[in-house]
Amino acid sequence: MSRSMMVPALVATLGLSACAPTPASGAMEPAPATVTPARNQCEASKASAAIGQSPSVEVVEQARVQAGAEIVRTLRHDQPITKEFRYGRLNLVLDAGGRIASVNCS
């Protein structure tokens, strides 16, 4: 390689090495594990008293509080629903007569 070609190659190499991270002096200890505070944990079994009742505002709210859910949704028996999991959501599934047939969390 001629000198005229070596200079640009050397400049490019030095330029790229300036972008590389520099190693820290000494060994670094891993960061301590952090504990994420518990969010509302939905427990559908605690809202089972709502089964058989009409989904009035009071019954729905009481079921949400009993289950420890952040939110609640009421689903008709033939209603298409999304399948995404949402932590802390209580589902009240209604029967054909409009009464709460089952409860679950998702």
Short mmCIF file of C-alpha atoms in Angstrom, two decimals:
data_model
loop_
_atom_site.label_atom_id
_atom_site.label_comp_id
_atom_site.label_asym_id
_atom_site.label_seq_id
_atom_site.Cartn_x
_atom_site.Cartn_y
_atom_site.Cartn_z
CA MET A 1 0.00 0.00 0.00
CA SER A 2 1.41 3.40 -0.95
CA ARG A 3 1.86 6.21 1.53
CA SER A 4 -0.83 8.29 -0.17
CA MET A 5 -3.37 5.49 0.48
CA MET A 6 -2.21 4.80 4.04
CA VAL A 7 -2.94 8.29 5.34
CA PRO A 8 -6.70 8.24 4.54
CA ALA A 9 -6.97 4.69 5.89
CA LEU A 10 -5.21 5.74 9.11
CA VAL A 11 -7.44 8.81 9.49
CA ALA A 12 -10.58 6.71 8.98
CA THR A 13 -9.41 4.11 11.50
CA LEU A 14 -8.62 6.76 14.11
CA GLY A 15 -11.93 8.50 13.46
CA LEU A 16 -13.90 5.29 13.99
CA SER A 17 -11.98 4.41 17.11
CA ALA A 18 -12.98 7.75 18.62
CA CYS A 19 -16.60 6.57 18.49
CA ALA A 20 -15.90 3.34 20.35
CA PRO A 21 -16.85 3.23 24.04
CA THR A 22 -13.95 3.39 26.42
CA PRO A 23 -13.67 0.65 29.01
CA ALA A 24 -14.30 1.74 32.56
CA SER A 25 -11.39 1.65 34.90
CA GLY A 26 -11.75 -1.19 37.38
CA ALA A 27 -14.40 -3.84 37.47
CA MET A 28 -17.95 -2.65 37.76
CA GLU A 29 -20.35 -4.43 40.05
CA PRO A 30 -23.78 -5.23 38.68
CA ALA A 31 -26.54 -2.89 39.74
CA PRO A 32 -28.63 -4.23 42.62
CA ALA A 33 -31.91 -5.82 41.64
CA THR A 34 -34.83 -3.49 42.05
CA VAL A 35 -38.19 -4.68 43.18
CA THR A 36 -41.07 -3.25 41.24
CA PRO A 37 -43.90 -2.27 43.53
CA ALA A 38 -46.86 -4.59 43.14
CA ARG A 39 -49.65 -3.20 41.05
CA ASN A 40 -53.22 -4.13 41.70
CA GLN A 41 -53.42 -7.86 41.31
CA CYS A 42 -56.74 -9.03 39.96
CA GLU A 43 -58.11 -12.07 41.80
CA ALA A 44 -61.37 -13.05 40.12
CA SER A 45 -62.29 -15.58 42.82
CA LYS A 46 -62.77 -12.71 45.27
CA ALA A 47 -65.48 -11.24 43.01
CA SER A 48 -67.46 -14.47 42.63
CA ALA A 49 -70.32 -12.98 44.69
CA ALA A 50 -71.26 -10.98 41.58
CA ILE A 51 -72.20 -14.16 39.68
CA GLY A 52 -75.95 -14.30 39.10
CA GLN A 53 -76.46 -10.57 39.64
CA SER A 54 -77.38 -7.87 37.15
CA PRO A 55 -74.37 -5.74 36.19
CA SER A 56 -75.50 -2.49 37.84
CA VAL A 57 -72.95 0.23 38.45
CA GLU A 58 -72.81 -0.71 42.12
CA VAL A 59 -72.36 -4.45 41.49
CA VAL A 60 -69.65 -3.86 38.86
CA GLU A 61 -67.72 -1.47 41.11
CA GLN A 62 -68.04 -3.76 44.12
CA ALA A 63 -66.71 -6.70 42.05
CA ARG A 64 -63.78 -4.58 40.83
CA VAL A 65 -62.86 -3.56 44.38
CA GLN A 66 -63.25 -7.11 45.74
CA ALA A 67 -61.04 -8.53 42.97
CA GLY A 68 -58.45 -5.80 43.48
CA ALA A 69 -58.65 -4.90 39.78
CA GLU A 70 -57.66 -1.59 38.27
CA ILE A 71 -60.43 -1.68 35.68
CA VAL A 72 -63.43 -3.81 34.83
CA ARG A 73 -65.22 -4.59 31.59
CA THR A 74 -68.59 -6.21 31.07
CA LEU A 75 -68.85 -8.65 28.17
CA ARG A 76 -72.07 -9.93 26.60
CA HIS A 77 -72.11 -13.68 25.99
CA ASP A 78 -71.94 -13.28 22.18
CA GLN A 79 -69.71 -10.22 22.04
CA PRO A 80 -66.42 -10.44 20.16
CA ILE A 81 -63.55 -9.38 22.40
CA THR A 82 -59.90 -8.55 22.03
CA LYS A 83 -57.48 -11.19 23.29
CA GLU A 84 -54.77 -8.90 24.63
CA PHE A 85 -53.81 -9.42 28.24
CA ARG A 86 -54.21 -6.38 30.41
CA TYR A 87 -52.78 -6.74 33.86
CA GLY A 88 -55.29 -5.83 36.55
CA ARG A 89 -58.46 -6.06 34.45
CA LEU A 90 -61.56 -7.87 35.69
CA ASN A 91 -63.96 -9.27 33.09
CA LEU A 92 -67.60 -9.83 33.96
CA VAL A 93 -69.08 -12.19 31.37
CA LEU A 94 -72.85 -11.97 31.00
CA ASP A 95 -75.23 -14.78 30.05
CA ALA A 96 -78.00 -14.49 27.42
CA GLY A 97 -80.31 -13.04 30.10
CA GLY A 98 -77.89 -10.23 30.93
CA ARG A 99 -76.77 -11.56 34.34
CA ILE A 100 -73.15 -12.10 35.33
CA ALA A 101 -72.33 -15.71 34.44
CA SER A 102 -68.59 -15.73 35.17
CA VAL A 103 -65.69 -13.56 36.26
CA ASN A 104 -62.07 -13.71 35.15
CA CYS A 105 -59.00 -11.54 35.04
CA SER A 106 -57.10 -10.58 31.91
#
